[in-house]
Short mmCIF file of C-alpha atoms in Angstrom, two decimals:
data_model
loop_
_atom_site.label_atom_id
_atom_site.label_comp_id
_atom_site.label_asym_id
_atom_site.label_seq_id
_atom_site.Cartn_x
_atom_site.Cartn_y
_atom_site.Cartn_z
CA MET A 23 -55.41 24.49 -29.37
CA SER A 24 -56.96 27.36 -27.37
CA GLU A 25 -55.36 30.77 -27.08
CA GLY A 26 -52.44 30.62 -24.74
CA GLY A 27 -52.61 26.85 -25.17
CA GLY A 28 -50.99 24.17 -23.11
CA PRO A 29 -52.35 21.62 -20.64
CA LEU A 30 -51.88 23.89 -17.62
CA ASN A 31 -53.84 26.79 -19.19
CA ALA A 32 -56.56 24.39 -20.29
CA ILE A 33 -56.98 23.17 -16.73
CA VAL A 34 -56.99 26.72 -15.38
CA ARG A 35 -59.68 27.74 -17.94
CA TYR A 36 -62.00 25.02 -16.66
CA PHE A 37 -61.18 25.67 -13.02
CA PRO A 38 -60.47 29.44 -12.88
CA LEU A 39 -60.81 29.69 -9.12
CA GLN A 40 -58.09 27.07 -8.64
CA LYS A 41 -55.33 28.80 -10.63
CA PRO A 42 -53.15 29.67 -7.60
CA VAL A 43 -53.57 26.16 -6.24
CA ILE A 44 -52.63 24.55 -9.57
CA LYS A 45 -49.54 26.72 -9.92
CA LYS A 46 -48.50 25.84 -6.40
CA LEU A 47 -49.10 22.15 -7.09
CA THR A 48 -47.08 22.32 -10.31
CA LEU A 49 -44.15 23.96 -8.58
CA THR A 50 -44.31 21.38 -5.79
CA VAL A 51 -44.22 18.49 -8.28
CA LEU A 52 -41.28 20.05 -10.13
CA LEU A 53 -39.42 20.57 -6.87
CA ILE A 54 -39.98 16.95 -5.86
CA LEU A 55 -38.68 15.76 -9.23
CA LEU A 56 -35.58 17.93 -8.94
CA ILE A 57 -34.88 16.64 -5.42
CA ALA A 58 -35.33 13.04 -6.58
CA LEU A 59 -32.90 13.58 -9.44
CA ALA A 60 -30.38 15.23 -7.13
CA VAL A 61 -30.59 12.44 -4.56
CA GLY A 62 -30.23 9.83 -7.30
CA SER A 63 -27.16 11.58 -8.69
CA ILE A 64 -25.56 11.84 -5.25
CA SER A 65 -26.32 8.18 -4.55
CA TRP A 66 -24.73 7.18 -7.87
CA LEU A 67 -21.64 9.27 -7.15
CA ARG A 68 -21.29 7.60 -3.74
CA SER A 69 -21.58 4.05 -5.08
CA PRO A 70 -18.40 1.93 -5.05
CA ARG A 71 -16.46 1.82 -8.27
CA GLN A 72 -15.75 -1.57 -9.85
CA GLU A 73 -12.61 -2.27 -11.84
CA GLU A 74 -12.06 -5.52 -13.74
CA VAL A 75 -8.46 -6.67 -13.30
CA ARG A 76 -6.06 -9.49 -14.10
CA PHE A 77 -2.91 -10.44 -12.24
CA TYR A 78 -0.45 -13.27 -12.70
CA ASN A 79 1.26 -16.06 -10.80
CA GLY A 80 3.75 -17.24 -13.39
CA GLU A 81 1.69 -18.51 -16.31
CA ILE A 82 -1.53 -18.59 -14.29
CA VAL A 83 -3.93 -15.73 -15.03
CA LEU A 84 -6.16 -14.69 -12.12
CA ALA A 85 -9.22 -12.66 -13.12
CA GLY A 86 -10.89 -10.47 -10.55
CA THR A 87 -12.70 -7.30 -9.59
CA ILE A 88 -11.56 -4.47 -7.36
CA TYR A 89 -14.27 -2.60 -5.46
CA LEU A 90 -13.07 0.94 -4.75
CA PRO A 91 -14.65 3.52 -2.43
CA PRO A 92 -16.20 6.51 -4.23
CA SER A 93 -13.75 8.94 -2.58
CA GLU A 94 -10.45 9.82 -4.17
CA GLY A 95 -7.02 8.98 -2.77
CA ARG A 96 -5.40 5.76 -1.57
CA HIS A 97 -7.47 3.31 0.43
CA PRO A 98 -6.88 0.33 2.72
CA VAL A 99 -7.79 -2.93 1.01
CA VAL A 100 -8.77 -6.52 1.76
CA ILE A 101 -8.05 -9.43 -0.58
CA PHE A 102 -10.54 -12.30 -0.25
CA ILE A 103 -9.01 -15.80 -0.27
CA HIS A 104 -11.14 -18.77 -1.30
CA GLY A 105 -12.29 -21.76 0.65
CA SER A 106 -12.09 -25.29 -0.75
CA GLY A 107 -13.68 -26.47 -3.98
CA ASP A 108 -14.87 -24.44 -6.97
CA ASP A 109 -14.95 -20.91 -5.61
CA SER A 110 -15.35 -17.77 -7.69
CA ARG A 111 -15.44 -14.04 -6.98
CA GLU A 112 -19.25 -14.16 -7.05
CA GLN A 113 -19.30 -15.53 -3.50
CA TYR A 114 -17.73 -12.33 -2.17
CA ARG A 115 -19.37 -9.49 -4.09
CA PHE A 116 -21.74 -8.59 -1.26
CA TYR A 117 -18.91 -8.20 1.25
CA ALA A 118 -16.65 -6.37 -1.20
CA ASN A 119 -19.39 -3.86 -1.98
CA LEU A 120 -20.14 -3.37 1.72
CA LEU A 121 -16.48 -2.71 2.55
CA ALA A 122 -16.12 -0.24 -0.32
CA LYS A 123 -19.11 1.73 0.97
CA LYS A 124 -17.26 2.01 4.29
CA GLY A 125 -14.07 3.31 2.68
CA ILE A 126 -12.18 0.00 2.39
CA ALA A 127 -11.31 -1.36 -1.05
CA ALA A 128 -11.65 -5.08 -1.78
CA LEU A 129 -10.14 -7.46 -4.31
CA ILE A 130 -12.15 -10.55 -5.20
CA TYR A 131 -11.01 -13.02 -7.85
CA ASP A 132 -11.83 -16.35 -9.43
CA LYS A 133 -9.91 -19.29 -8.02
CA ARG A 134 -7.52 -20.84 -10.53
CA GLY A 135 -9.49 -23.09 -12.87
CA VAL A 136 -12.78 -21.35 -12.00
CA GLY A 137 -14.59 -18.62 -13.93
CA ALA A 138 -12.20 -16.51 -16.00
CA SER A 139 -9.01 -17.68 -14.24
CA SER A 140 -6.70 -20.18 -15.93
CA GLY A 141 -5.11 -23.31 -14.49
CA SER A 142 -6.66 -25.99 -12.28
CA TRP A 143 -6.94 -25.97 -8.50
CA LYS A 144 -7.57 -29.73 -8.59
CA LEU A 145 -4.12 -30.38 -10.08
CA SER A 146 -2.25 -27.77 -8.02
CA PRO A 147 -0.42 -28.17 -4.71
CA PHE A 148 -1.76 -26.31 -1.71
CA GLY A 149 1.11 -23.84 -1.82
CA ALA A 150 0.16 -22.75 -5.33
CA LEU A 151 -3.09 -21.30 -4.00
CA ALA A 152 -1.11 -19.31 -1.45
CA ASP A 153 1.14 -18.07 -4.25
CA ASP A 154 -1.96 -16.95 -6.16
CA ALA A 155 -3.06 -14.89 -3.17
CA LEU A 156 0.42 -13.40 -2.80
CA ALA A 157 0.31 -12.43 -6.47
CA GLY A 158 -2.87 -10.54 -5.66
CA VAL A 159 -1.15 -8.78 -2.76
CA HIS A 160 1.73 -7.75 -5.04
CA PHE A 161 -0.77 -6.45 -7.59
CA LEU A 162 -2.55 -4.37 -4.95
CA LYS A 163 0.74 -2.97 -3.66
CA ASN A 164 1.30 -1.33 -7.04
CA HIS A 165 -2.27 -0.12 -7.62
CA PRO A 166 -2.59 3.70 -7.62
CA ALA A 167 -5.79 3.70 -5.53
CA ILE A 168 -4.41 1.43 -2.79
CA ASP A 169 -2.47 2.29 0.36
CA ALA A 170 0.37 -0.23 0.14
CA LYS A 171 0.89 -0.15 3.91
CA ARG A 172 -2.69 -1.22 4.66
CA ILE A 173 -3.23 -4.43 2.69
CA GLY A 174 -5.10 -7.16 4.55
CA ALA A 175 -6.05 -10.77 3.79
CA TRP A 176 -9.46 -12.25 4.57
CA GLY A 177 -9.89 -16.02 4.43
CA GLY A 178 -12.71 -18.39 5.26
CA SER A 179 -12.32 -22.11 6.00
CA GLU A 180 -9.40 -23.21 3.79
CA GLY A 181 -8.76 -19.54 3.07
CA ALA A 182 -8.35 -19.00 6.83
CA ILE A 183 -5.36 -21.34 6.65
CA ILE A 184 -3.84 -19.57 3.66
CA ALA A 185 -4.33 -16.00 4.97
CA PRO A 186 -1.98 -16.23 7.99
CA TRP A 187 0.42 -18.34 5.93
CA ILE A 188 0.92 -15.63 3.32
CA ALA A 189 1.18 -13.04 6.11
CA SER A 190 4.10 -15.02 7.53
CA ARG A 191 5.73 -15.01 4.09
CA SER A 192 5.22 -11.37 3.17
CA SER A 193 5.55 -8.17 5.19
CA ASP A 194 3.19 -6.55 2.66
CA VAL A 195 0.25 -8.19 4.47
CA ALA A 196 -0.56 -5.78 7.30
CA PHE A 197 -3.47 -7.65 8.89
CA VAL A 198 -5.40 -10.91 8.65
CA ILE A 199 -9.09 -11.76 9.09
CA MET A 200 -9.89 -15.46 9.59
CA GLN A 201 -13.39 -16.92 9.40
CA SER A 202 -14.04 -20.54 10.44
CA ALA A 203 -10.33 -21.04 11.03
CA THR A 204 -8.80 -24.19 12.49
CA GLY A 205 -6.66 -24.30 15.61
CA VAL A 206 -4.73 -27.37 14.48
CA THR A 207 -2.66 -28.25 11.43
CA PHE A 208 -4.44 -28.69 8.12
CA ALA A 209 -3.57 -32.40 8.11
CA GLN A 210 -5.18 -32.85 11.55
CA GLN A 211 -8.24 -30.87 10.56
CA ASN A 212 -8.64 -32.82 7.32
CA ARG A 213 -8.33 -36.14 9.16
CA TYR A 214 -10.93 -35.09 11.76
CA GLN A 215 -13.37 -33.92 9.09
CA ASN A 216 -13.06 -37.14 7.11
CA GLU A 217 -13.24 -39.33 10.22
CA ARG A 218 -16.57 -37.72 11.13
CA GLN A 219 -17.80 -38.40 7.60
CA ILE A 220 -16.65 -42.03 7.74
CA ARG A 221 -18.23 -42.66 11.15
CA SER A 222 -21.52 -41.25 9.91
CA ALA A 223 -21.46 -43.78 7.06
CA THR A 224 -20.54 -46.97 8.99
CA ASN A 225 -20.54 -48.42 12.51
CA SER A 226 -17.92 -51.04 11.70
CA GLU A 227 -14.61 -50.30 13.46
CA GLU A 228 -12.87 -52.34 10.76
CA ASN A 229 -14.34 -50.15 8.02
CA ILE A 230 -13.57 -47.01 10.01
CA ALA A 231 -9.94 -48.09 10.37
CA GLN A 232 -9.69 -48.80 6.64
CA GLY A 233 -11.34 -45.50 5.82
CA LEU A 234 -8.77 -43.65 7.92
CA ALA A 235 -6.00 -45.61 6.22
CA ILE A 236 -7.34 -44.51 2.83
CA ILE A 237 -7.36 -40.88 3.98
CA LYS A 238 -3.76 -41.11 5.18
CA LEU A 239 -2.52 -42.72 1.96
CA GLN A 240 -4.49 -40.20 -0.07
CA SER A 241 -3.03 -37.30 1.89
CA ASP A 242 0.50 -38.69 1.66
CA TYR A 243 0.19 -39.04 -2.11
CA ALA A 244 -1.22 -35.52 -2.50
CA ARG A 245 1.65 -34.12 -0.41
CA THR A 246 4.59 -36.12 -1.83
CA GLY A 247 3.47 -37.49 -5.20
CA THR A 248 4.51 -41.00 -4.16
CA GLY A 249 2.61 -44.06 -2.93
CA TRP A 250 -0.09 -44.15 -5.58
CA GLN A 251 -0.21 -47.95 -5.87
CA ALA A 252 -0.69 -48.44 -2.12
CA TYR A 253 -3.41 -45.81 -2.07
CA ALA A 254 -5.21 -47.23 -5.14
CA LYS A 255 -5.18 -50.75 -3.69
CA CYS A 256 -6.54 -49.63 -0.31
CA GLN A 257 -9.13 -47.39 -1.93
CA ALA A 258 -10.38 -50.17 -4.24
CA SER A 259 -10.82 -52.45 -1.23
CA GLY A 260 -12.66 -49.74 0.66
CA LYS A 261 -14.95 -49.07 -2.29
CA ARG A 262 -16.20 -52.65 -2.11
CA LYS A 263 -17.14 -51.96 1.51
CA GLY A 264 -19.11 -48.83 0.70
CA LEU A 265 -16.27 -46.37 1.32
CA GLY A 266 -15.96 -45.16 -2.26
CA PHE A 267 -17.13 -41.67 -1.27
CA ILE A 268 -13.74 -41.05 0.38
CA ALA A 269 -12.01 -40.85 -3.00
CA ARG A 270 -14.27 -37.95 -3.94
CA SER A 271 -13.36 -35.85 -0.90
CA ASN A 272 -11.04 -32.87 -1.28
CA VAL A 273 -7.65 -33.57 0.22
CA ALA A 274 -5.86 -30.27 -0.01
CA THR A 275 -7.73 -27.76 -2.10
#
C-alpha cells in the first residue's frame, strides 16, 4: 500500500492533473447513490400495506388480504365479491393494490372451498355466498383502519348479482360497483346462457327442448332440494343424445 493509500489516492498519483475532476466525479457518484437510496425508501414507505386476515360466517372460515393505503387514519374500502366457479383472492390483487395506491383500501378473499378458506361453494346455496360477503363487510366495519361509513362492494358477473343484494340487506354497504351485471333475474340469465350453449351444440329442436328441460329441472333441484329423480332421468336421456355437458354447468355458484 502506498503512503496515503486507498484506491482514490492511487488513481490521483497516476493522473495528478485530474485530481479535481476525480474528486468531483466521486462526489457526484456518492450524491447519485444517496438520491437513489432516498427515492427507494420513499417509494417503499408509499407502497400499500398488506394484512393477512380471517373472518367468519358461522363455522366457515374466510381467508383474505386487506390492502391498506400507506397513509395513516381511516380509509374508504371496497370488498371484492367473486364470480362463479373456483375463484380466489389472487384474481383481484392487481385491482386491490391499485386502489390502495389511490387511498382506497381493499379486501380480497378466497371463496369458500378455495385456497385457504373452508367449506365448499359447490355444496352451498347461493345465499351462503352472499352471507360470506356480508361477513366480510361486518369485519371491515370493525377494522381500525377502515371508515365504517364508506364500505363498498365490487362484484363481477355472479358477484355483480350478489353485490346489490347484500346492499339491500345491510345499510353498512354505502355503495356498489357492478361489472358485467345482468339486467334480468339470475334464473333468466342462467337459462339464456345455457340455451346459447345448447344451441351451439345441436340444431335439433327436440334436443334443444330437452336440454332446456334439463336446465329447468336442475335449477329447480338446486333451489328447492326436491325433484332429483325427475332431473336424473331427464339428464340421463339427454346424455345419450350428446347433452351430457349440461350436467357439468354451474347452476347457482
